[in-house]
Amino acid sequence: MYIVSSVEELQELNPFIVIGCGGGGEKFANFEGVETVGFVDDDSSKHGKPFCGCSVSPDLINLIERTDANSVAIMLPIGAEGSALKYAVEAIDKGKNVVASFRSLPLSENPSLLLFAKQKNVSIKEISPRLDNIDKIFGIAPSKCCELLPKIDYKHKNPVIYVGGTSQECGKRTTTRLLGKQAKEEGLEVAVISTDEMGLEQPVDLNFRAGSLSVMDVASALMGSIRYMEEERDPDIIFVESQSSLTELGNPHPRGLSASILIGSSPDATILCHRPNHPYRKPRGILDEINAIESVEPTKVLGISLNLRNVEGNNLIAEYESKYGLPTADVRNGGSSRLLKVIKDYIGEI
């Protein structure tokens, strides 16, 4: 079996050359009893610099020849599959054992590599996601790791407005769409990104179900979407619809999704949606959600979009404005222009 199940298995393969001078490489080098004699990284800015007690090298073959390494550990991120495969082949060809990370070199998808290691009479093992343990607990698990997208760190050039909420089904999709529509009517070049498969109505430009992605991929998906819209259109303003809430009670599962969308959006400002008297959700409340949003990202909540579907009477907007000190509107009844003015004024200030 090629799955590593204990640190003792790694100790038997000492000493190591580690490929990748990032978080994965550092974690591997810090395993108790694991001995490292060198590090390799493709990033030229790291070459010759100290990392975990060794100097970073650009060349695996040279380092193999200069050290007494028995094994090579490949600790690269998702998106580096080509480099990982190259290093694995080089190491095996030189008679070295290989320990790979499923993030860059899942061995179940590389049977020829397993065969090559067998022919060279060396060990090849994988630090796996251990989905077998999830299957043991629940009786079901993904067949492989769901984390797929390369990690990016893109800072948008144009203003991004995040539309969050205090719960699920509180008006985020409608608010995002109507703010985008209002901005277009006022002559702005607009991009609207929906994170819901139901985001089908105009003026949505791009939609996908964020909940279908690994939570590790959601931030990259949002950054990539924003970058794509900026390259395609160079919009004056970008609206991003979120999902669920950071604080809603009773349903903890989507809260991490909401945080990932917020982090990936890295918004300049936020409009918060709320549905009073929600019939089947349990929002913790507006102040809790504002505090959570502004703590997770350096953004500012500018206004409240009220969903009045379950409300009788017409004084609630004034009550909310007085209570929370924020412009409040019903976007389904003409309130999008008021919220957009607040957004435009704030963008002008920053």
PDB file of C-alpha atoms in Angstrom, residues 9-200:
ATOM      1  CA  GLU A   9       7.083   5.117   8.049  1.00  0.00           C
ATOM      2  CA  LEU A  10       8.689   8.410   7.057  1.00  0.00           C
ATOM      3  CA  GLN A  11      11.494   8.034   9.587  1.00  0.00           C
ATOM      4  CA  GLU A  12      12.452   4.715   7.964  1.00  0.00           C
ATOM      5  CA  LEU A  13      13.140   6.615   4.699  1.00  0.00           C
ATOM      6  CA  ASN A  14      15.516   9.227   6.227  1.00  0.00           C
ATOM      7  CA  PRO A  15      17.251  11.439   5.238  1.00  0.00           C
ATOM      8  CA  PHE A  16      15.158  13.537   2.828  1.00  0.00           C
ATOM      9  CA  ILE A  17      15.515  16.200   0.202  1.00  0.00           C
ATOM     10  CA  VAL A  18      12.293  18.237   0.234  1.00  0.00           C
ATOM     11  CA  ILE A  19      10.826  19.777  -2.914  1.00  0.00           C
ATOM     12  CA  GLY A  20       8.888  22.945  -2.161  1.00  0.00           C
ATOM     13  CA  CYS A  21       9.870  25.724   0.227  1.00  0.00           C
ATOM     14  CA  GLY A  22       6.388  26.691   1.313  1.00  0.00           C
ATOM     15  CA  GLY A  23       3.915  25.587   3.949  1.00  0.00           C
ATOM     16  CA  GLY A  24       3.913  21.940   2.880  1.00  0.00           C
ATOM     17  CA  GLY A  25       7.696  21.695   2.831  1.00  0.00           C
ATOM     18  CA  GLU A  26       8.007  23.314   6.247  1.00  0.00           C
ATOM     19  CA  LYS A  27       5.367  21.015   7.767  1.00  0.00           C
ATOM     20  CA  PHE A  28       7.136  17.967   6.373  1.00  0.00           C
ATOM     21  CA  ALA A  29      10.516  19.074   7.711  1.00  0.00           C
ATOM     22  CA  ASN A  30       8.951  19.597  11.145  1.00  0.00           C
ATOM     23  CA  PHE A  31       7.726  15.994  11.467  1.00  0.00           C
ATOM     24  CA  GLU A  32       9.235  14.452  14.587  1.00  0.00           C
ATOM     25  CA  GLY A  33      12.217  12.295  13.690  1.00  0.00           C
ATOM     26  CA  VAL A  34      12.279  13.286  10.014  1.00  0.00           C
ATOM     27  CA  GLU A  35      15.748  14.316   8.857  1.00  0.00           C
ATOM     28  CA  THR A  36      16.175  16.765   5.965  1.00  0.00           C
ATOM     29  CA  VAL A  37      19.459  17.395   4.179  1.00  0.00           C
ATOM     30  CA  GLY A  38      18.328  19.853   1.518  1.00  0.00           C
ATOM     31  CA  PHE A  39      15.501  21.793  -0.126  1.00  0.00           C
ATOM     32  CA  VAL A  40      14.680  22.484  -3.775  1.00  0.00           C
ATOM     33  CA  ASP A  41      12.360  25.136  -5.161  1.00  0.00           C
ATOM     34  CA  ASP A  42      11.626  26.468  -8.672  1.00  0.00           C
ATOM     35  CA  ASP A  43      11.331  30.049  -7.376  1.00  0.00           C
ATOM     36  CA  SER A  44      14.641  31.745  -8.190  1.00  0.00           C
ATOM     37  CA  SER A  45      14.061  34.361  -5.478  1.00  0.00           C
ATOM     38  CA  LYS A  46      14.478  31.606  -2.864  1.00  0.00           C
ATOM     39  CA  HIS A  47      17.688  30.121  -4.248  1.00  0.00           C
ATOM     40  CA  GLY A  48      20.634  30.262  -1.866  1.00  0.00           C
ATOM     41  CA  LYS A  49      18.485  31.467   1.012  1.00  0.00           C
ATOM     42  CA  PRO A  50      18.079  29.542   4.284  1.00  0.00           C
ATOM     43  CA  PHE A  51      14.965  27.456   4.792  1.00  0.00           C
ATOM     44  CA  CYS A  52      14.453  25.171   7.806  1.00  0.00           C
ATOM     45  CA  GLY A  53      18.174  25.014   8.444  1.00  0.00           C
ATOM     46  CA  CYS A  54      19.274  24.364   4.851  1.00  0.00           C
ATOM     47  CA  SER A  55      20.117  26.480   1.807  1.00  0.00           C
ATOM     48  CA  VAL A  56      17.552  26.318  -1.012  1.00  0.00           C
ATOM     49  CA  SER A  57      18.833  24.743  -4.230  1.00  0.00           C
ATOM     50  CA  PRO A  58      17.519  25.077  -7.792  1.00  0.00           C
ATOM     51  CA  ASP A  59      18.662  21.598  -8.887  1.00  0.00           C
ATOM     52  CA  LEU A  60      17.492  18.236  -7.506  1.00  0.00           C
ATOM     53  CA  ILE A  61      20.063  16.102  -9.335  1.00  0.00           C
ATOM     54  CA  ASN A  62      22.937  18.233  -8.052  1.00  0.00           C
ATOM     55  CA  LEU A  63      21.598  18.047  -4.511  1.00  0.00           C
ATOM     56  CA  ILE A  64      21.204  14.256  -4.707  1.00  0.00           C
ATOM     57  CA  GLU A  65      24.863  13.985  -5.734  1.00  0.00           C
ATOM     58  CA  ARG A  66      26.042  16.292  -2.929  1.00  0.00           C
ATOM     59  CA  THR A  67      24.088  14.725  -0.036  1.00  0.00           C
ATOM     60  CA  ASP A  68      23.425  11.341   1.507  1.00  0.00           C
ATOM     61  CA  ALA A  69      19.664  11.603   0.924  1.00  0.00           C
ATOM     62  CA  ASN A  70      17.783   8.304   0.685  1.00  0.00           C
ATOM     63  CA  SER A  71      14.462   9.887  -0.263  1.00  0.00           C
ATOM     64  CA  VAL A  72      12.802  12.869  -1.892  1.00  0.00           C
ATOM     65  CA  ALA A  73       9.610  14.424  -0.489  1.00  0.00           C
ATOM     66  CA  ILE A  74       7.521  16.369  -3.017  1.00  0.00           C
ATOM     67  CA  MET A  75       5.435  18.965  -1.151  1.00  0.00           C
ATOM     68  CA  LEU A  76       4.059  21.208  -3.898  1.00  0.00           C
ATOM     69  CA  PRO A  77       0.652  22.902  -4.165  1.00  0.00           C
ATOM     70  CA  ILE A  78      -2.216  22.102  -6.469  1.00  0.00           C
ATOM     71  CA  GLY A  79      -1.391  23.423  -9.920  1.00  0.00           C
ATOM     72  CA  ALA A  80       2.206  22.171  -9.814  1.00  0.00           C
ATOM     73  CA  GLU A  81       1.472  18.671 -11.133  1.00  0.00           C
ATOM     74  CA  GLY A  82       3.946  18.981 -14.008  1.00  0.00           C
ATOM     75  CA  SER A  83       6.854  19.945 -11.756  1.00  0.00           C
ATOM     76  CA  ALA A  84       5.922  17.267  -9.232  1.00  0.00           C
ATOM     77  CA  LEU A  85       5.938  14.547 -11.879  1.00  0.00           C
ATOM     78  CA  LYS A  86       9.311  15.739 -13.225  1.00  0.00           C
ATOM     79  CA  TYR A  87      10.913  15.640  -9.785  1.00  0.00           C
ATOM     80  CA  ALA A  88       9.430  12.224  -8.999  1.00  0.00           C
ATOM     81  CA  VAL A  89      10.840  10.720 -12.194  1.00  0.00           C
ATOM     82  CA  GLU A  90      14.268  12.266 -11.545  1.00  0.00           C
ATOM     83  CA  ALA A  91      14.345  10.946  -7.983  1.00  0.00           C
ATOM     84  CA  ILE A  92      13.245   7.410  -8.885  1.00  0.00           C
ATOM     85  CA  ASP A  93      15.680   7.290 -11.784  1.00  0.00           C
ATOM     86  CA  LYS A  94      18.483   8.104  -9.320  1.00  0.00           C
ATOM     87  CA  GLY A  95      17.378   5.273  -7.043  1.00  0.00           C
ATOM     88  CA  LYS A  96      15.735   7.441  -4.395  1.00  0.00           C
ATOM     89  CA  ASN A  97      12.500   6.749  -2.546  1.00  0.00           C
ATOM     90  CA  VAL A  98       9.695   9.252  -3.082  1.00  0.00           C
ATOM     91  CA  VAL A  99       7.055  10.626  -0.728  1.00  0.00           C
ATOM     92  CA  ALA A 100       4.436  12.663  -2.577  1.00  0.00           C
ATOM     93  CA  SER A 101       1.582  14.905  -1.537  1.00  0.00           C
ATOM     94  CA  PHE A 102      -1.857  14.225  -3.003  1.00  0.00           C
ATOM     95  CA  ARG A 103      -2.120  17.962  -3.646  1.00  0.00           C
ATOM     96  CA  SER A 104       0.410  17.859  -6.465  1.00  0.00           C
ATOM     97  CA  LEU A 105       0.914  14.181  -7.292  1.00  0.00           C
ATOM     98  CA  PRO A 106      -1.967  11.834  -6.397  1.00  0.00           C
ATOM     99  CA  LEU A 107      -0.471   8.395  -6.968  1.00  0.00           C
ATOM    100  CA  SER A 108      -3.827   6.769  -7.713  1.00  0.00           C
ATOM    101  CA  GLU A 109      -3.847   8.837 -10.905  1.00  0.00           C
ATOM    102  CA  ASN A 110      -0.240   7.960 -11.807  1.00  0.00           C
ATOM    103  CA  PRO A 111      -0.013   4.142 -11.989  1.00  0.00           C
ATOM    104  CA  SER A 112       2.978   4.346 -14.358  1.00  0.00           C
ATOM    105  CA  LEU A 113       4.930   6.085 -11.596  1.00  0.00           C
ATOM    106  CA  LEU A 114       4.144   3.232  -9.206  1.00  0.00           C
ATOM    107  CA  LEU A 115       5.378   0.779 -11.827  1.00  0.00           C
ATOM    108  CA  PHE A 116       8.567   2.788 -12.431  1.00  0.00           C
ATOM    109  CA  ALA A 117       9.322   2.795  -8.685  1.00  0.00           C
ATOM    110  CA  LYS A 118       8.803  -0.973  -8.544  1.00  0.00           C
ATOM    111  CA  GLN A 119      11.184  -1.485 -11.480  1.00  0.00           C
ATOM    112  CA  LYS A 120      13.836   0.650  -9.740  1.00  0.00           C
ATOM    113  CA  ASN A 121      13.245  -1.177  -6.445  1.00  0.00           C
ATOM    114  CA  VAL A 122      12.471   1.969  -4.472  1.00  0.00           C
ATOM    115  CA  SER A 123       9.508   2.906  -2.292  1.00  0.00           C
ATOM    116  CA  ILE A 124       6.927   5.478  -3.341  1.00  0.00           C
ATOM    117  CA  LYS A 125       4.347   6.685  -0.829  1.00  0.00           C
ATOM    118  CA  GLU A 126       1.674   9.347  -0.621  1.00  0.00           C
ATOM    119  CA  ILE A 127       0.563  11.571   2.235  1.00  0.00           C
ATOM    120  CA  SER A 128      -3.094  11.217   1.314  1.00  0.00           C
ATOM    121  CA  PRO A 129      -6.253  13.135   2.275  1.00  0.00           C
ATOM    122  CA  ARG A 130      -7.337  10.016   4.238  1.00  0.00           C
ATOM    123  CA  LEU A 131     -10.832   9.996   2.827  1.00  0.00           C
ATOM    124  CA  ASP A 132     -10.954   6.356   3.922  1.00  0.00           C
ATOM    125  CA  ASN A 133     -11.467   7.633   7.471  1.00  0.00           C
ATOM    126  CA  ILE A 134     -14.406   9.776   6.337  1.00  0.00           C
ATOM    127  CA  ASP A 135     -15.869   6.725   4.610  1.00  0.00           C
ATOM    128  CA  LYS A 136     -15.442   4.751   7.839  1.00  0.00           C
ATOM    129  CA  ILE A 137     -17.363   7.408   9.790  1.00  0.00           C
ATOM    130  CA  PHE A 138     -20.160   8.192   7.336  1.00  0.00           C
ATOM    131  CA  GLY A 139     -20.221   5.219   4.999  1.00  0.00           C
ATOM    132  CA  ILE A 140     -19.604   7.539   2.061  1.00  0.00           C
ATOM    133  CA  ALA A 141     -16.775   9.755   0.842  1.00  0.00           C
ATOM    134  CA  PRO A 142     -15.524  11.400  -2.367  1.00  0.00           C
ATOM    135  CA  SER A 143     -13.465   9.076  -4.516  1.00  0.00           C
ATOM    136  CA  LYS A 144     -10.630  11.610  -4.409  1.00  0.00           C
ATOM    137  CA  CYS A 145      -9.761  15.034  -3.077  1.00  0.00           C
ATOM    138  CA  CYS A 146     -12.216  17.703  -4.238  1.00  0.00           C
ATOM    139  CA  GLU A 147      -9.673  20.535  -4.077  1.00  0.00           C
ATOM    140  CA  LEU A 148      -8.791  21.289  -7.692  1.00  0.00           C
ATOM    141  CA  LEU A 149      -8.137  24.947  -8.447  1.00  0.00           C
ATOM    142  CA  PRO A 150      -4.714  26.586  -8.299  1.00  0.00           C
ATOM    143  CA  LYS A 151      -4.392  29.049  -5.443  1.00  0.00           C
ATOM    144  CA  ILE A 152      -4.239  32.649  -6.622  1.00  0.00           C
ATOM    145  CA  ASP A 153      -3.954  35.937  -4.761  1.00  0.00           C
ATOM    146  CA  TYR A 154      -5.511  38.524  -7.044  1.00  0.00           C
ATOM    147  CA  LYS A 155      -6.242  42.058  -5.909  1.00  0.00           C
ATOM    148  CA  HIS A 156      -8.999  43.626  -7.983  1.00  0.00           C
ATOM    149  CA  LYS A 157      -8.422  46.989  -9.641  1.00  0.00           C
ATOM    150  CA  ASN A 158     -12.030  48.188  -9.719  1.00  0.00           C
ATOM    151  CA  PRO A 159     -14.520  48.615  -6.840  1.00  0.00           C
ATOM    152  CA  VAL A 160     -16.136  45.383  -5.617  1.00  0.00           C
ATOM    153  CA  ILE A 161     -19.387  45.384  -3.666  1.00  0.00           C
ATOM    154  CA  TYR A 162     -20.225  42.273  -1.658  1.00  0.00           C
ATOM    155  CA  VAL A 163     -23.895  41.500  -1.043  1.00  0.00           C
ATOM    156  CA  GLY A 164     -24.089  39.480   2.154  1.00  0.00           C
ATOM    157  CA  GLY A 165     -26.931  38.505   4.437  1.00  0.00           C
ATOM    158  CA  THR A 166     -27.994  37.475   7.909  1.00  0.00           C
ATOM    159  CA  SER A 167     -29.387  34.124   6.715  1.00  0.00           C
ATOM    160  CA  GLN A 168     -30.163  32.000   3.727  1.00  0.00           C
ATOM    161  CA  GLU A 169     -33.110  33.097   1.544  1.00  0.00           C
ATOM    162  CA  CYS A 170     -33.002  36.698   2.744  1.00  0.00           C
ATOM    163  CA  GLY A 171     -32.722  38.545  -0.605  1.00  0.00           C
ATOM    164  CA  LYS A 172     -29.064  38.463  -1.603  1.00  0.00           C
ATOM    165  CA  ARG A 173     -29.647  37.265  -5.162  1.00  0.00           C
ATOM    166  CA  THR A 174     -32.431  39.794  -5.803  1.00  0.00           C
ATOM    167  CA  THR A 175     -30.478  42.649  -4.209  1.00  0.00           C
ATOM    168  CA  THR A 176     -27.348  41.887  -6.246  1.00  0.00           C
ATOM    169  CA  ARG A 177     -29.303  41.715  -9.479  1.00  0.00           C
ATOM    170  CA  LEU A 178     -31.313  44.896  -8.881  1.00  0.00           C
ATOM    171  CA  LEU A 179     -28.253  46.881  -7.791  1.00  0.00           C
ATOM    172  CA  GLY A 180     -26.571  45.807 -11.013  1.00  0.00           C
ATOM    173  CA  LYS A 181     -29.629  46.749 -13.034  1.00  0.00           C
ATOM    174  CA  GLN A 182     -29.845  50.165 -11.362  1.00  0.00           C
ATOM    175  CA  ALA A 183     -26.150  50.828 -11.961  1.00  0.00           C
ATOM    176  CA  LYS A 184     -26.560  50.006 -15.658  1.00  0.00           C
ATOM    177  CA  GLU A 185     -29.533  52.329 -15.931  1.00  0.00           C
ATOM    178  CA  GLU A 186     -27.364  55.094 -14.458  1.00  0.00           C
ATOM    179  CA  GLY A 187     -24.785  54.571 -17.191  1.00  0.00           C
ATOM    180  CA  LEU A 188     -22.155  52.569 -15.333  1.00  0.00           C
ATOM    181  CA  GLU A 189     -20.215  49.669 -16.838  1.00  0.00           C
ATOM    182  CA  VAL A 190     -21.249  46.868 -14.499  1.00  0.00           C
ATOM    183  CA  ALA A 191     -20.240  43.262 -13.799  1.00  0.00           C
ATOM    184  CA  VAL A 192     -22.521  41.036 -11.737  1.00  0.00           C
ATOM    185  CA  ILE A 193     -21.237  37.729 -10.358  1.00  0.00           C
ATOM    186  CA  SER A 194     -23.660  35.220  -8.855  1.00  0.00           C
ATOM    187  CA  THR A 195     -22.438  32.338  -6.688  1.00  0.00           C
ATOM    188  CA  ASP A 196     -25.673  30.396  -7.209  1.00  0.00           C
ATOM    189  CA  GLU A 197     -26.850  28.073  -9.970  1.00  0.00           C
ATOM    190  CA  MET A 198     -30.114  30.047  -9.796  1.00  0.00           C
ATOM    191  CA  GLY A 199     -28.325  33.237 -10.842  1.00  0.00           C
ATOM    192  CA  LEU A 200     -29.857  33.161 -14.313  1.00  0.00           C
TER     193      LEU A 200
END
